[in-house]
CSV table of C-alpha atoms and ligand atoms in Angstrom, one decimal:
chain,number,residue,atom,x,y,z
A,59,MET,CA,90.1,100.9,98.1
A,60,LEU,CA,93.9,100.4,98.7
A,61,HIS,CA,95.1,97.7,101.2
A,62,ILE,CA,98.4,98.3,103.0
A,63,THR,CA,100.7,96.5,104.9
A,64,MET,CA,102.2,98.5,107.8
A,65,ILE,CA,105.5,97.3,109.3
A,66,GLY,CA,105.5,98.6,113.0
A,67,CYS,CA,102.9,99.6,115.4
A,68,GLY,CA,104.8,102.0,118.1
A,69,ALA,CA,104.2,105.9,118.2
A,70,ILE,CA,103.8,106.4,114.4
A,71,GLY,CA,102.3,103.3,113.6
A,72,VAL,CA,99.5,103.7,116.2
A,73,GLY,CA,99.0,107.3,115.0
A,74,VAL,CA,98.6,106.5,111.6
A,75,LEU,CA,96.0,104.0,112.0
A,76,GLU,CA,93.6,106.2,114.3
A,77,LEU,CA,94.0,108.5,111.4
A,78,LEU,CA,92.8,105.7,108.9
A,79,GLU,CA,90.3,103.9,110.9
A,80,ASN,CA,87.4,105.7,109.3
A,81,ASP,CA,88.7,106.3,105.8
A,82,PRO,CA,86.8,104.0,103.3
A,83,GLN,CA,89.4,104.5,100.8
A,84,LEU,CA,92.5,102.7,102.7
A,85,CYS,CA,92.7,99.5,104.7
A,86,VAL,CA,95.7,98.5,106.8
A,87,ASP,CA,95.1,94.4,106.6
A,88,TYR,CA,98.3,93.6,108.4
A,89,VAL,CA,100.9,94.5,110.7
A,90,ILE,CA,104.0,93.3,111.3
A,91,ALA,CA,105.1,93.4,114.1
A,92,SER,CA,108.9,91.7,115.8
A,93,GLU,CA,108.2,88.2,117.3
A,94,GLY,CA,108.5,89.4,121.1
A,95,SER,CA,106.2,92.9,120.5
A,96,LYS,CA,103.2,90.7,119.3
A,97,ALA,CA,101.2,90.6,122.3
A,98,LEU,CA,101.8,94.3,122.8
A,99,VAL,CA,100.5,95.3,119.3
A,100,ARG,CA,98.0,93.4,119.5
A,101,GLN,CA,96.5,94.8,123.1
A,102,ARG,CA,97.2,98.6,121.3
A,103,LEU,CA,95.3,97.6,118.7
A,104,ALA,CA,92.3,96.0,120.8
A,105,SER,CA,89.9,99.3,120.8
A,106,PHE,CA,90.3,99.5,116.9
A,107,LYS,CA,87.1,99.0,114.9
A,108,ARG,CA,88.6,96.9,112.2
A,109,PRO,CA,91.9,96.1,113.8
A,110,PRO,CA,94.8,94.9,111.0
A,111,GLN,CA,95.6,91.8,111.7
A,112,VAL,CA,99.3,91.1,113.4
A,113,LEU,CA,101.8,89.1,111.7
A,114,THR,CA,105.7,88.7,112.0
A,115,ALA,CA,106.0,88.3,108.4
A,116,LEU,CA,104.0,89.2,105.4
A,117,PRO,CA,102.0,85.9,103.8
A,118,ALA,CA,104.1,84.5,100.8
A,119,ASP,CA,100.3,85.1,98.9
A,120,ALA,CA,99.7,88.5,100.6
A,121,ARG,CA,99.5,91.1,97.6
A,122,PRO,CA,98.9,94.7,99.1
A,123,ASP,CA,99.2,97.8,97.3
A,124,PHE,CA,102.0,99.5,99.2
A,125,LEU,CA,103.9,98.2,102.4
A,126,VAL,CA,104.8,101.3,104.9
A,127,GLU,CA,107.7,101.1,107.2
A,128,CYS,CA,107.6,102.5,110.1
A,129,ALA,CA,109.8,100.2,112.3
A,130,GLY,CA,113.4,101.3,112.1
A,131,HIS,CA,116.7,100.6,110.2
A,132,ARG,CA,116.1,96.1,110.8
A,133,ALA,CA,113.1,96.1,109.6
A,134,ILE,CA,114.1,97.8,106.0
A,135,GLU,CA,116.5,94.5,105.8
A,136,GLU,CA,113.9,92.2,107.2
A,137,HIS,CA,111.2,93.3,105.6
A,138,VAL,CA,111.1,96.1,102.9
A,139,LEU,CA,114.0,94.6,101.0
A,140,PRO,CA,112.2,90.9,100.5
A,141,ALA,CA,108.5,93.1,99.7
A,142,LEU,CA,110.6,95.2,96.4
A,143,GLU,CA,111.6,92.4,95.5
A,144,ARG,CA,108.2,90.7,95.2
A,145,GLY,CA,106.9,93.7,93.4
A,146,ILE,CA,105.4,95.7,96.2
A,147,ALA,CA,105.4,99.5,96.2
A,148,CYS,CA,107.3,100.4,99.7
A,149,LEU,CA,106.9,103.9,101.7
A,150,ILE,CA,110.1,104.2,104.0
A,151,VAL,CA,109.6,106.7,107.1
A,152,SER,CA,112.8,105.8,108.8
A,153,VAL,CA,115.3,107.7,105.8
A,154,GLY,CA,118.0,107.9,108.6
A,155,ALA,CA,118.6,103.9,107.6
A,156,LEU,CA,119.6,104.7,103.7
A,157,SER,CA,122.7,106.6,105.5
A,158,GLU,CA,124.5,103.2,105.6
A,159,VAL,CA,126.9,102.5,102.7
A,160,GLY,CA,125.1,100.4,100.1
A,161,LEU,CA,121.4,100.4,101.4
A,162,VAL,CA,120.6,103.0,98.9
A,163,GLU,CA,122.1,100.7,96.1
A,164,ARG,CA,120.2,97.4,97.6
A,165,LEU,CA,116.9,99.5,97.7
A,166,GLU,CA,117.4,99.9,94.3
A,167,ALA,CA,118.3,97.0,92.6
A,168,ALA,CA,115.5,95.4,94.7
A,169,ALA,CA,112.5,97.9,93.1
A,170,GLU,CA,114.4,97.2,90.2
A,171,ARG,CA,114.2,93.3,90.0
A,172,GLY,CA,110.7,93.6,91.4
A,173,HIS,CA,109.5,96.1,89.1
A,174,THR,CA,107.8,98.5,91.7
A,175,ARG,CA,109.0,101.7,93.2
A,176,ILE,CA,110.6,103.2,96.6
A,177,GLU,CA,108.7,106.3,98.1
A,178,LEU,CA,111.1,108.0,101.0
A,179,LEU,CA,108.3,109.9,103.1
A,180,PRO,CA,109.6,113.8,104.0
A,181,GLY,CA,108.3,112.8,107.8
A,182,ALA,CA,109.2,115.6,110.4
A,183,ILE,CA,110.2,117.7,107.9
A,184,GLY,CA,109.0,120.2,104.6
A,185,GLY,CA,110.1,121.8,101.6
A,186,ILE,CA,111.9,118.5,100.4
A,187,ASP,CA,109.9,119.4,97.3
A,188,ALA,CA,111.1,122.7,96.8
A,189,LEU,CA,114.9,121.4,97.9
A,190,SER,CA,114.8,118.3,94.8
A,191,ALA,CA,113.6,120.7,92.7
A,192,ALA,CA,116.2,123.2,93.4
A,193,LYS,CA,118.9,120.5,93.3
A,194,VAL,CA,118.2,120.3,89.1
A,195,GLY,CA,119.4,123.5,88.7
A,196,GLY,CA,122.3,122.7,91.2
A,197,LEU,CA,122.3,123.5,94.8
A,198,ASP,CA,126.1,125.3,96.3
A,199,SER,CA,125.1,124.7,100.3
A,200,VAL,CA,122.3,123.2,102.8
A,201,ASN,CA,123.0,123.9,106.6
A,202,TYR,CA,120.4,122.1,108.5
A,203,THR,CA,119.7,122.8,112.7
A,204,GLY,CA,118.1,120.5,114.8
A,205,ARG,CA,116.8,122.0,117.8
A,206,LYS,CA,115.4,119.5,120.3
A,207,PRO,CA,114.5,119.7,124.5
A,208,ALA,CA,117.4,118.2,126.3
A,209,HIS,CA,115.7,115.3,127.4
A,210,ALA,CA,114.9,114.3,123.9
A,211,TRP,CA,119.1,113.4,123.2
A,212,LYS,CA,119.2,111.2,126.2
A,213,ASN,CA,120.7,107.5,125.6
A,214,THR,CA,122.7,109.5,122.4
A,215,PRO,CA,126.4,110.7,122.3
A,216,GLY,CA,125.1,114.1,123.4
A,217,GLU,CA,125.1,113.0,126.8
A,218,GLN,CA,129.0,113.0,126.5
A,219,ALA,CA,128.4,116.8,124.9
A,220,CYS,CA,127.2,118.2,128.0
A,221,ASN,CA,124.8,117.2,131.1
A,222,LEU,CA,121.6,117.3,129.9
A,223,ASP,CA,119.9,117.2,133.0
A,224,THR,CA,121.2,120.1,134.1
A,225,ILE,CA,122.5,122.8,131.1
A,226,SER,CA,120.3,125.9,131.3
A,227,GLU,CA,121.1,127.3,127.8
A,228,ALA,CA,120.5,125.7,124.1
A,229,THR,CA,124.1,123.8,123.9
A,230,VAL,CA,125.2,122.9,120.4
A,231,ILE,CA,125.9,119.3,120.8
A,232,PHE,CA,127.3,118.3,117.7
A,233,GLN,CA,128.4,119.9,114.3
A,234,GLY,CA,129.6,118.1,111.0
A,235,SER,CA,128.3,116.4,107.9
A,236,ALA,CA,125.3,114.8,107.6
A,237,ARG,CA,126.9,111.6,107.3
A,238,GLU,CA,129.0,112.0,111.3
A,239,ALA,CA,125.3,113.2,112.2
A,240,ALA,CA,123.8,109.8,110.9
A,241,ARG,CA,127.1,107.8,112.2
A,242,LEU,CA,126.5,109.3,115.9
A,243,TYR,CA,123.3,109.8,116.1
A,244,PRO,CA,121.4,107.0,114.0
A,245,LYS,CA,118.2,107.3,115.4
A,246,ASN,CA,117.6,111.5,115.2
A,247,ALA,CA,119.0,111.3,111.5
A,248,ASN,CA,116.2,111.3,109.8
A,249,VAL,CA,116.0,114.7,108.6
A,250,ALA,CA,119.5,115.4,108.2
A,251,ALA,CA,119.4,112.4,105.7
A,252,THR,CA,115.9,113.4,104.4
A,253,LEU,CA,117.4,116.6,103.3
A,254,SER,CA,121.3,115.1,102.3
A,255,LEU,CA,119.2,112.6,99.7
A,256,ALA,CA,117.1,115.4,98.2
A,257,GLY,CA,119.9,118.0,98.1
A,258,LEU,CA,123.7,117.9,98.3
A,259,GLY,CA,124.6,114.3,99.5
A,260,LEU,CA,125.7,113.1,103.4
A,261,ASP,CA,129.4,114.3,102.7
A,262,ARG,CA,128.0,118.3,101.9
A,263,THR,CA,124.6,118.6,104.1
A,264,GLN,CA,126.4,120.6,107.1
A,265,VAL,CA,124.4,119.9,110.5
A,266,THR,CA,124.6,121.0,113.7
A,267,LEU,CA,122.2,119.6,116.8
A,268,ILE,CA,121.1,121.3,119.7
A,269,ALA,CA,119.9,120.2,123.1
A,270,ASP,CA,117.4,123.0,124.4
A,271,PRO,CA,116.4,122.6,128.1
A,272,HIS,CA,113.5,125.6,127.6
A,273,SER,CA,112.4,123.8,124.3
A,274,ASP,CA,109.3,121.5,124.0
A,275,GLU,CA,109.2,121.5,120.3
A,276,ASN,CA,111.2,119.6,118.0
A,277,VAL,CA,113.0,122.5,115.7
A,278,HIS,CA,113.9,121.9,112.2
A,279,HIS,CA,115.8,124.7,109.9
A,280,PHE,CA,117.2,124.3,107.1
A,281,GLU,CA,118.9,127.2,104.6
A,282,ALA,CA,119.5,126.2,101.0
A,283,ARG,CA,121.4,128.3,98.5
A,284,GLY,CA,121.8,127.7,94.6
A,285,ALA,CA,121.2,128.3,91.0
A,286,PHE,CA,117.6,128.9,92.1
A,287,GLY,CA,118.2,131.2,94.7
A,288,GLY,CA,117.8,130.6,98.0
A,289,PHE,CA,115.5,129.3,100.9
A,290,GLU,CA,115.0,129.2,104.5
A,291,LEU,CA,112.5,127.0,106.6
A,292,SER,CA,111.8,126.8,109.9
A,293,LEU,CA,109.7,123.8,111.3
A,294,ARG,CA,108.3,123.6,115.0
A,295,GLY,CA,107.3,119.9,115.4
A,296,LYS,CA,105.3,119.1,118.7
A,297,PRO,CA,106.6,115.8,119.8
A,298,LEU,CA,104.5,113.2,120.0
A,299,LEU,CA,103.3,111.9,123.6
A,300,ALA,CA,104.5,108.0,122.7
A,301,ASN,CA,107.9,108.9,121.8
A,302,PRO,CA,108.9,112.7,122.4
A,303,LYS,CA,111.6,112.4,119.5
A,304,THR,CA,109.3,111.6,116.8
A,305,SER,CA,107.4,114.8,115.7
A,306,ALA,CA,103.6,114.6,114.9
A,307,LEU,CA,103.8,116.0,111.6
A,308,THR,CA,105.9,112.1,110.9
A,309,VAL,CA,102.4,110.5,111.6
A,310,TYR,CA,100.6,113.4,109.3
A,311,SER,CA,103.1,112.8,106.3
A,312,VAL,CA,102.5,109.0,105.9
A,313,VAL,CA,98.8,109.8,106.0
A,314,ARG,CA,99.2,112.3,103.7
A,315,ALA,CA,101.7,110.0,101.4
A,316,LEU,CA,98.9,107.0,101.3
A,317,GLY,CA,95.9,109.5,100.7
A,318,ASN,CA,97.9,110.9,97.6
A,319,HIS,CA,97.8,107.7,96.1
A,320,ALA,CA,93.9,106.9,97.0
A,321,HIS,CA,92.3,109.8,96.2
A,322,ALA,CA,91.9,111.4,92.8
A,323,ILE,CA,93.9,114.5,93.2
A,324,SER,CA,97.2,114.2,95.0
A,325,ILE,CA,98.9,117.1,96.6
B,251,NAI,N1,111.6,110.5,108.6
B,251,NAI,C1,111.1,111.2,109.7
B,251,NAI,O1,110.9,112.4,110.2
B,251,NAI,C2,111.2,110.3,110.8
B,251,NAI,C3,111.3,108.9,110.9
B,251,NAI,N2,111.1,108.4,112.2
B,251,NAI,C4,111.9,107.0,111.9
B,251,NAI,O2,110.5,105.9,112.0
B,251,NAI,C5,110.7,104.9,113.1
B,251,NAI,C6,109.6,104.6,113.9
B,251,NAI,O3,109.3,105.8,114.7
B,251,NAI,P1,108.2,105.7,116.0
B,251,NAI,O4,107.0,104.6,115.2
B,251,NAI,O5,108.6,106.9,116.7
B,251,NAI,O6,109.4,104.4,117.0
B,251,NAI,P2,108.7,103.8,118.1
B,251,NAI,O7,110.2,103.1,118.8
B,251,NAI,O8,107.5,104.4,118.9
B,251,NAI,O9,108.0,102.2,117.1
B,251,NAI,C7,108.6,101.8,116.3
B,251,NAI,C8,107.8,100.0,116.3
B,251,NAI,O10,108.7,99.5,115.6
B,251,NAI,C9,108.4,98.0,116.0
B,251,NAI,N3,109.9,97.1,115.2
B,251,NAI,C10,111.2,97.4,115.3
B,251,NAI,N4,111.9,96.7,114.7
B,251,NAI,C11,111.0,95.8,113.9
B,251,NAI,C12,111.4,94.9,113.0
B,251,NAI,N5,112.0,94.9,112.6
B,251,NAI,N6,109.8,94.7,112.4
B,251,NAI,C13,109.1,94.9,112.5
B,251,NAI,N7,108.3,95.8,114.0
B,251,NAI,C14,109.6,96.2,114.1
B,251,NAI,C15,109.3,98.4,117.2
B,251,NAI,O11,108.8,96.7,118.3
B,251,NAI,C16,108.2,99.3,117.6
B,251,NAI,O12,106.6,98.8,117.7
B,251,NAI,C17,112.1,104.9,113.4
B,251,NAI,O13,113.2,104.4,112.7
B,251,NAI,C18,112.3,106.9,113.5
B,251,NAI,O14,113.8,106.7,113.5
B,251,NAI,C19,110.6,109.0,113.9
B,251,NAI,C20,110.5,110.1,113.1
B,251,NAI,C21,111.0,110.9,111.8
B,252,OAA,O1,111.8,115.1,114.8
B,252,OAA,C1,111.6,114.3,114.3
B,252,OAA,O2,110.4,113.7,114.1
B,252,OAA,C2,112.3,113.4,113.9
B,252,OAA,C3,114.2,113.8,114.2
B,252,OAA,O3,114.3,114.6,114.2
B,252,OAA,C4,115.0,112.7,113.1
B,252,OAA,O4,114.9,112.0,113.3
B,252,OAA,O5,115.7,113.5,112.5
């Protein structure tokens, strides 16, 4: 059985725990929550058959097989970097955080010192295997379009680009590089950052973001061209009820990654 520690227990974390509850090969022993959310997280986990212990930091003597981050940028600084130094393999969901200058290098250095590894999860997007394989032969272009319901862009610069409450048709709220998208839309930058890291990097990956008052899905579309030929992928993700900015596929992506480590055959 693999022993897991999970950082963050919001929309993704709870979804993952629900799906792992009856898995005999995976056990989440600890959930790391921020001090202010500990009580709420304990309440969320009260109905679980084998609720993990809720702590604010990994105990010094704990040695989980994997630490899974489902919390955000600050959690990478607070928990992932120290865990890597301790030799604990980490799975990261908040890939958008890696757009911060220098963070990729710091994660690599910490993993090297701890003789361990970091796995960036595909989360809400698919086709990352094909894109990163295509990169080996050389890529010419990667263009990504993210289309979400208008209300999913609340509290972002999308509010300055248009009136999200009254637009009557799909409206482009951003066009530019993945680096600029990550700077302006840090909470919606995970897919753009994942495509950039797998493909052409933050400066050469082109991003368009759209607020669509008629959509109830998070639609991720990208087109890649290079020596391998070309491909395009459109993924219409259902948002999670608990957080409409997050697609349900992200939860399944975490469960798949953990299952691949636990089971004899990985796919
Ligand atoms: N790779 C991808 O495709 C996707 C990645 N994400 C990312 O996953 C992360 C989690 O998403 P959701 O579960 O929807 O968010 P959420 O807001 O529902 O839950 C996040 C939880 O993490 C906790 N948290 C925040 N900082 C923490 C810290 N320093 N230590 C411990 N706990 C902390 C919060 O209290 C909250 O309970 C976000 O960073 C989001 O951007 C979300 C969707 C797709
Ligand atoms: O669809 C999702 O779950 C998240 C998303 O757009 C992003 O962070 O890039």
